[in-house]
Amino acid sequence: LALYFHSGEREEKCIIEDVPSDTLVIGNYKVERWNTQIQDFLESAPGLGMFVTVKTLSAEVLLSKLYGPQGTFSFTSYLSGGHFICLQSNSTRLVSLPGSKLRIHLDIRVGEHFLDESVIQAKDKVNELNIRLEHLIEQIHHVSKQQNYEREREEKFRKTSEVTNSNIVWWAIVQTLILISIGIWQTKSLRDFFISKKLV
């Protein structure tokens, strides 16, 4: 997932990332500050840091740390499901100046361990193959874990659909019984009315 978004200097922005359990998530970000003189974003925002907070859907905090204007953060999920990844600048301005805004570039990798190319180049060919093979095995484990997670979600969705369909059938039966009861009651009421008026 790679994206960028605009934010106020003290505004917190969050995204939700759906992550399987026991999965490493690595995020890279870079902050650019709007310059009113040149009417463009500056490539760097020196002196500006970012609070990165990661929470589960049950509001349990997995990560809460202050980083610089660009950096890398990581966390490991222990439960599958949505995770809130929130970023907020540590701007010391009490009031945002008119037109002041930030552009935050965010790149999130789920279940991926980055290969350090400098380490690989320093090793011989056998070690390079071993490292790449280990990396490939990790990726296979991640794909397998992701498939299991999607299978769990699909099964949960199927059960929810079956319960909903069952409820719809019962509701239709109840509605039919109510309509039949009202029809019988109306017929009896009309018959009694006609008999009382001696029209029948």
Short mmCIF file of C-alpha atoms in Angstrom, two decimals:
data_model
loop_
_atom_site.label_atom_id
_atom_site.label_comp_id
_atom_site.label_asym_id
_atom_site.label_seq_id
_atom_site.Cartn_x
_atom_site.Cartn_y
_atom_site.Cartn_z
CA LEU A 1 0.00 0.00 0.00
CA ALA A 2 1.58 3.29 -1.13
CA LEU A 3 -0.27 6.59 -0.87
CA TYR A 4 0.01 10.22 0.15
CA PHE A 5 -2.45 12.52 1.88
CA HIS A 6 -2.67 16.10 3.11
CA SER A 7 -2.98 17.01 6.75
CA GLY A 8 -3.04 20.06 9.01
CA GLU A 9 0.03 20.67 11.16
CA ARG A 10 -1.55 19.29 14.35
CA GLU A 11 -4.17 17.09 12.74
CA GLU A 12 -4.16 13.33 13.28
CA LYS A 13 -4.84 11.17 10.22
CA CYS A 14 -5.50 7.44 10.40
CA ILE A 15 -5.82 4.59 7.95
CA ILE A 16 -7.10 1.09 8.64
CA GLU A 17 -4.98 -1.83 7.48
CA ASP A 18 -6.44 -5.34 7.53
CA VAL A 19 -3.68 -7.64 8.79
CA PRO A 20 -3.53 -11.40 9.54
CA SER A 21 -2.32 -12.50 12.98
CA ASP A 22 1.42 -12.82 13.73
CA THR A 23 2.37 -10.67 10.74
CA LEU A 24 5.14 -8.10 10.49
CA VAL A 25 4.02 -4.70 9.15
CA ILE A 26 6.65 -2.19 8.04
CA GLY A 27 5.80 1.42 7.22
CA ASN A 28 7.92 4.12 5.57
CA TYR A 29 6.81 7.74 5.56
CA LYS A 30 8.09 11.16 4.51
CA VAL A 31 6.63 14.55 5.46
CA GLU A 32 6.68 17.62 3.22
CA ARG A 33 5.60 21.07 4.41
CA TRP A 34 3.76 23.57 2.20
CA ASN A 35 5.78 26.69 1.41
CA THR A 36 3.59 29.74 0.78
CA GLN A 37 6.41 31.67 -0.91
CA ILE A 38 7.09 29.17 -3.68
CA GLN A 39 3.53 27.72 -3.56
CA ASP A 40 4.79 24.16 -3.44
CA PHE A 41 5.73 21.45 -0.95
CA LEU A 42 9.32 21.44 0.29
CA GLU A 43 11.09 18.11 -0.08
CA SER A 44 11.92 17.98 3.63
CA ALA A 45 10.46 19.43 6.80
CA PRO A 46 13.42 19.86 9.20
CA GLY A 47 12.50 20.14 12.87
CA LEU A 48 9.13 18.51 12.28
CA GLY A 49 8.51 15.06 13.72
CA MET A 50 5.64 12.60 13.50
CA PHE A 51 3.88 10.70 16.26
CA VAL A 52 3.07 7.24 14.92
CA THR A 53 0.38 5.32 16.81
CA VAL A 54 -0.88 1.84 15.96
CA LYS A 55 -4.03 0.50 17.63
CA THR A 56 -6.17 -2.59 17.25
CA LEU A 57 -9.94 -2.29 16.73
CA SER A 58 -10.32 -2.86 20.49
CA ALA A 59 -8.18 0.31 21.09
CA GLU A 60 -5.14 -1.62 22.34
CA VAL A 61 -1.97 0.35 21.54
CA LEU A 62 0.71 -1.68 19.72
CA LEU A 63 3.02 1.24 18.89
CA SER A 64 3.26 4.85 20.03
CA LYS A 65 6.49 6.62 19.15
CA LEU A 66 7.86 9.95 17.94
CA TYR A 67 9.92 9.86 14.73
CA GLY A 68 11.59 12.50 12.56
CA PRO A 69 10.31 14.11 9.33
CA GLN A 70 10.88 10.79 7.60
CA GLY A 71 11.36 7.34 9.00
CA THR A 72 10.46 3.69 9.21
CA PHE A 73 8.23 2.05 11.81
CA SER A 74 7.25 -1.56 12.30
CA PHE A 75 4.96 -3.68 14.45
CA THR A 76 3.79 -7.29 14.62
CA SER A 77 0.09 -8.07 14.82
CA TYR A 78 -0.97 -10.79 17.22
CA LEU A 79 -4.66 -10.71 16.28
CA SER A 80 -6.11 -10.73 12.79
CA GLY A 81 -8.31 -7.83 11.71
CA GLY A 82 -8.17 -4.09 11.20
CA HIS A 83 -5.38 -2.01 12.68
CA PHE A 84 -5.49 1.80 12.94
CA ILE A 85 -2.23 3.41 11.80
CA CYS A 86 -2.31 7.07 12.84
CA LEU A 87 0.17 9.88 12.13
CA GLN A 88 0.23 13.32 13.73
CA SER A 89 2.90 16.01 13.51
CA ASN A 90 4.58 17.35 16.64
CA SER A 91 4.24 20.93 15.40
CA THR A 92 4.72 23.44 18.23
CA ARG A 93 2.41 25.99 16.60
CA LEU A 94 -0.65 26.44 18.80
CA VAL A 95 -2.64 27.72 15.85
CA SER A 96 -2.10 26.57 12.27
CA LEU A 97 -1.29 29.45 9.98
CA PRO A 98 -3.61 30.00 7.01
CA GLY A 99 -2.53 27.76 4.15
CA SER A 100 -0.18 25.70 6.32
CA LYS A 101 -0.45 22.05 5.50
CA LEU A 102 1.60 18.90 5.26
CA ARG A 103 1.83 16.21 2.62
CA ILE A 104 2.58 12.77 4.05
CA HIS A 105 3.84 9.98 1.81
CA LEU A 106 3.15 6.58 3.33
CA ASP A 107 4.25 3.15 2.12
CA ILE A 108 3.06 0.11 4.09
CA ARG A 109 4.36 -3.43 3.54
CA VAL A 110 2.50 -6.30 5.19
CA GLY A 111 4.37 -9.52 5.98
CA GLU A 112 7.51 -8.49 4.18
CA HIS A 113 11.11 -8.59 5.35
CA PHE A 114 13.32 -6.31 3.30
CA LEU A 115 16.55 -7.68 1.93
CA ASP A 116 19.62 -5.62 2.77
CA GLU A 117 21.36 -5.51 -0.61
CA SER A 118 24.61 -4.21 0.90
CA VAL A 119 24.83 -7.27 3.15
CA ILE A 120 24.05 -9.57 0.24
CA GLN A 121 26.75 -8.02 -1.94
CA ALA A 122 29.31 -8.44 0.84
CA LYS A 123 28.64 -12.19 1.09
CA ASP A 124 29.71 -14.87 -1.33
CA LYS A 125 27.32 -16.40 -3.85
CA VAL A 126 26.34 -19.36 -1.63
CA ASN A 127 25.35 -17.09 1.23
CA GLU A 128 23.50 -14.84 -1.20
CA LEU A 129 21.46 -17.82 -2.40
CA ASN A 130 20.79 -18.86 1.22
CA ILE A 131 19.59 -15.37 2.13
CA ARG A 132 17.37 -15.13 -0.93
CA LEU A 133 15.99 -18.61 -0.27
CA GLU A 134 15.16 -17.68 3.34
CA HIS A 135 13.47 -14.54 2.09
CA LEU A 136 11.45 -16.59 -0.41
CA ILE A 137 10.41 -19.05 2.33
CA GLU A 138 9.27 -16.13 4.51
CA GLN A 139 7.22 -14.80 1.59
CA ILE A 140 5.63 -18.24 1.07
CA HIS A 141 4.72 -18.39 4.78
CA HIS A 142 3.19 -14.93 4.50
CA VAL A 143 1.12 -15.88 1.43
CA SER A 144 -0.06 -19.05 3.20
CA LYS A 145 -0.99 -17.03 6.30
CA GLN A 146 -2.82 -14.46 4.16
CA GLN A 147 -4.77 -17.23 2.42
CA ASN A 148 -5.78 -18.76 5.76
CA TYR A 149 -6.90 -15.35 6.98
CA GLU A 150 -8.99 -14.77 3.84
CA ARG A 151 -10.46 -18.27 4.24
CA GLU A 152 -11.47 -17.43 7.85
CA ARG A 153 -13.07 -14.17 6.71
CA GLU A 154 -14.92 -15.96 3.90
CA GLU A 155 -16.24 -18.60 6.33
CA LYS A 156 -17.37 -15.89 8.77
CA PHE A 157 -19.10 -14.03 5.92
CA ARG A 158 -20.80 -17.24 4.74
CA LYS A 159 -22.12 -17.97 8.26
CA THR A 160 -23.41 -14.42 8.56
CA SER A 161 -25.13 -14.75 5.16
CA GLU A 162 -26.74 -18.05 6.17
CA VAL A 163 -28.07 -16.57 9.43
CA THR A 164 -29.38 -13.52 7.55
CA ASN A 165 -31.10 -15.70 4.93
CA SER A 166 -32.64 -17.85 7.65
CA ASN A 167 -33.94 -14.74 9.43
CA ILE A 168 -35.40 -13.43 6.15
CA VAL A 169 -37.27 -16.74 5.60
CA TRP A 170 -38.69 -16.70 9.12
CA TRP A 171 -39.68 -13.04 8.75
CA ALA A 172 -41.49 -13.85 5.48
CA ILE A 173 -43.36 -16.71 7.21
CA VAL A 174 -44.34 -14.43 10.12
CA GLN A 175 -45.54 -11.73 7.68
CA THR A 176 -47.61 -14.31 5.76
CA LEU A 177 -49.20 -15.57 9.00
CA ILE A 178 -49.98 -12.00 10.08
CA LEU A 179 -51.57 -11.20 6.68
CA ILE A 180 -53.67 -14.41 6.78
CA SER A 181 -54.76 -13.63 10.37
CA ILE A 182 -55.73 -10.07 9.42
CA GLY A 183 -57.65 -11.37 6.38
CA ILE A 184 -59.59 -13.91 8.49
CA TRP A 185 -60.29 -11.27 11.14
CA GLN A 186 -61.52 -8.75 8.54
CA THR A 187 -63.76 -11.40 6.89
CA LYS A 188 -65.26 -12.36 10.26
CA SER A 189 -65.74 -8.70 11.22
CA LEU A 190 -67.54 -7.93 7.91
CA ARG A 191 -69.71 -11.05 8.24
CA ASP A 192 -70.68 -10.11 11.82
CA PHE A 193 -71.42 -6.53 10.67
CA PHE A 194 -73.67 -7.71 7.81
CA ILE A 195 -75.50 -10.14 10.12
CA SER A 196 -76.04 -7.43 12.73
CA LYS A 197 -77.49 -5.10 10.05
CA LYS A 198 -79.57 -8.01 8.72
CA LEU A 199 -78.07 -7.59 5.28
CA VAL A 200 -77.32 -11.28 5.05
#
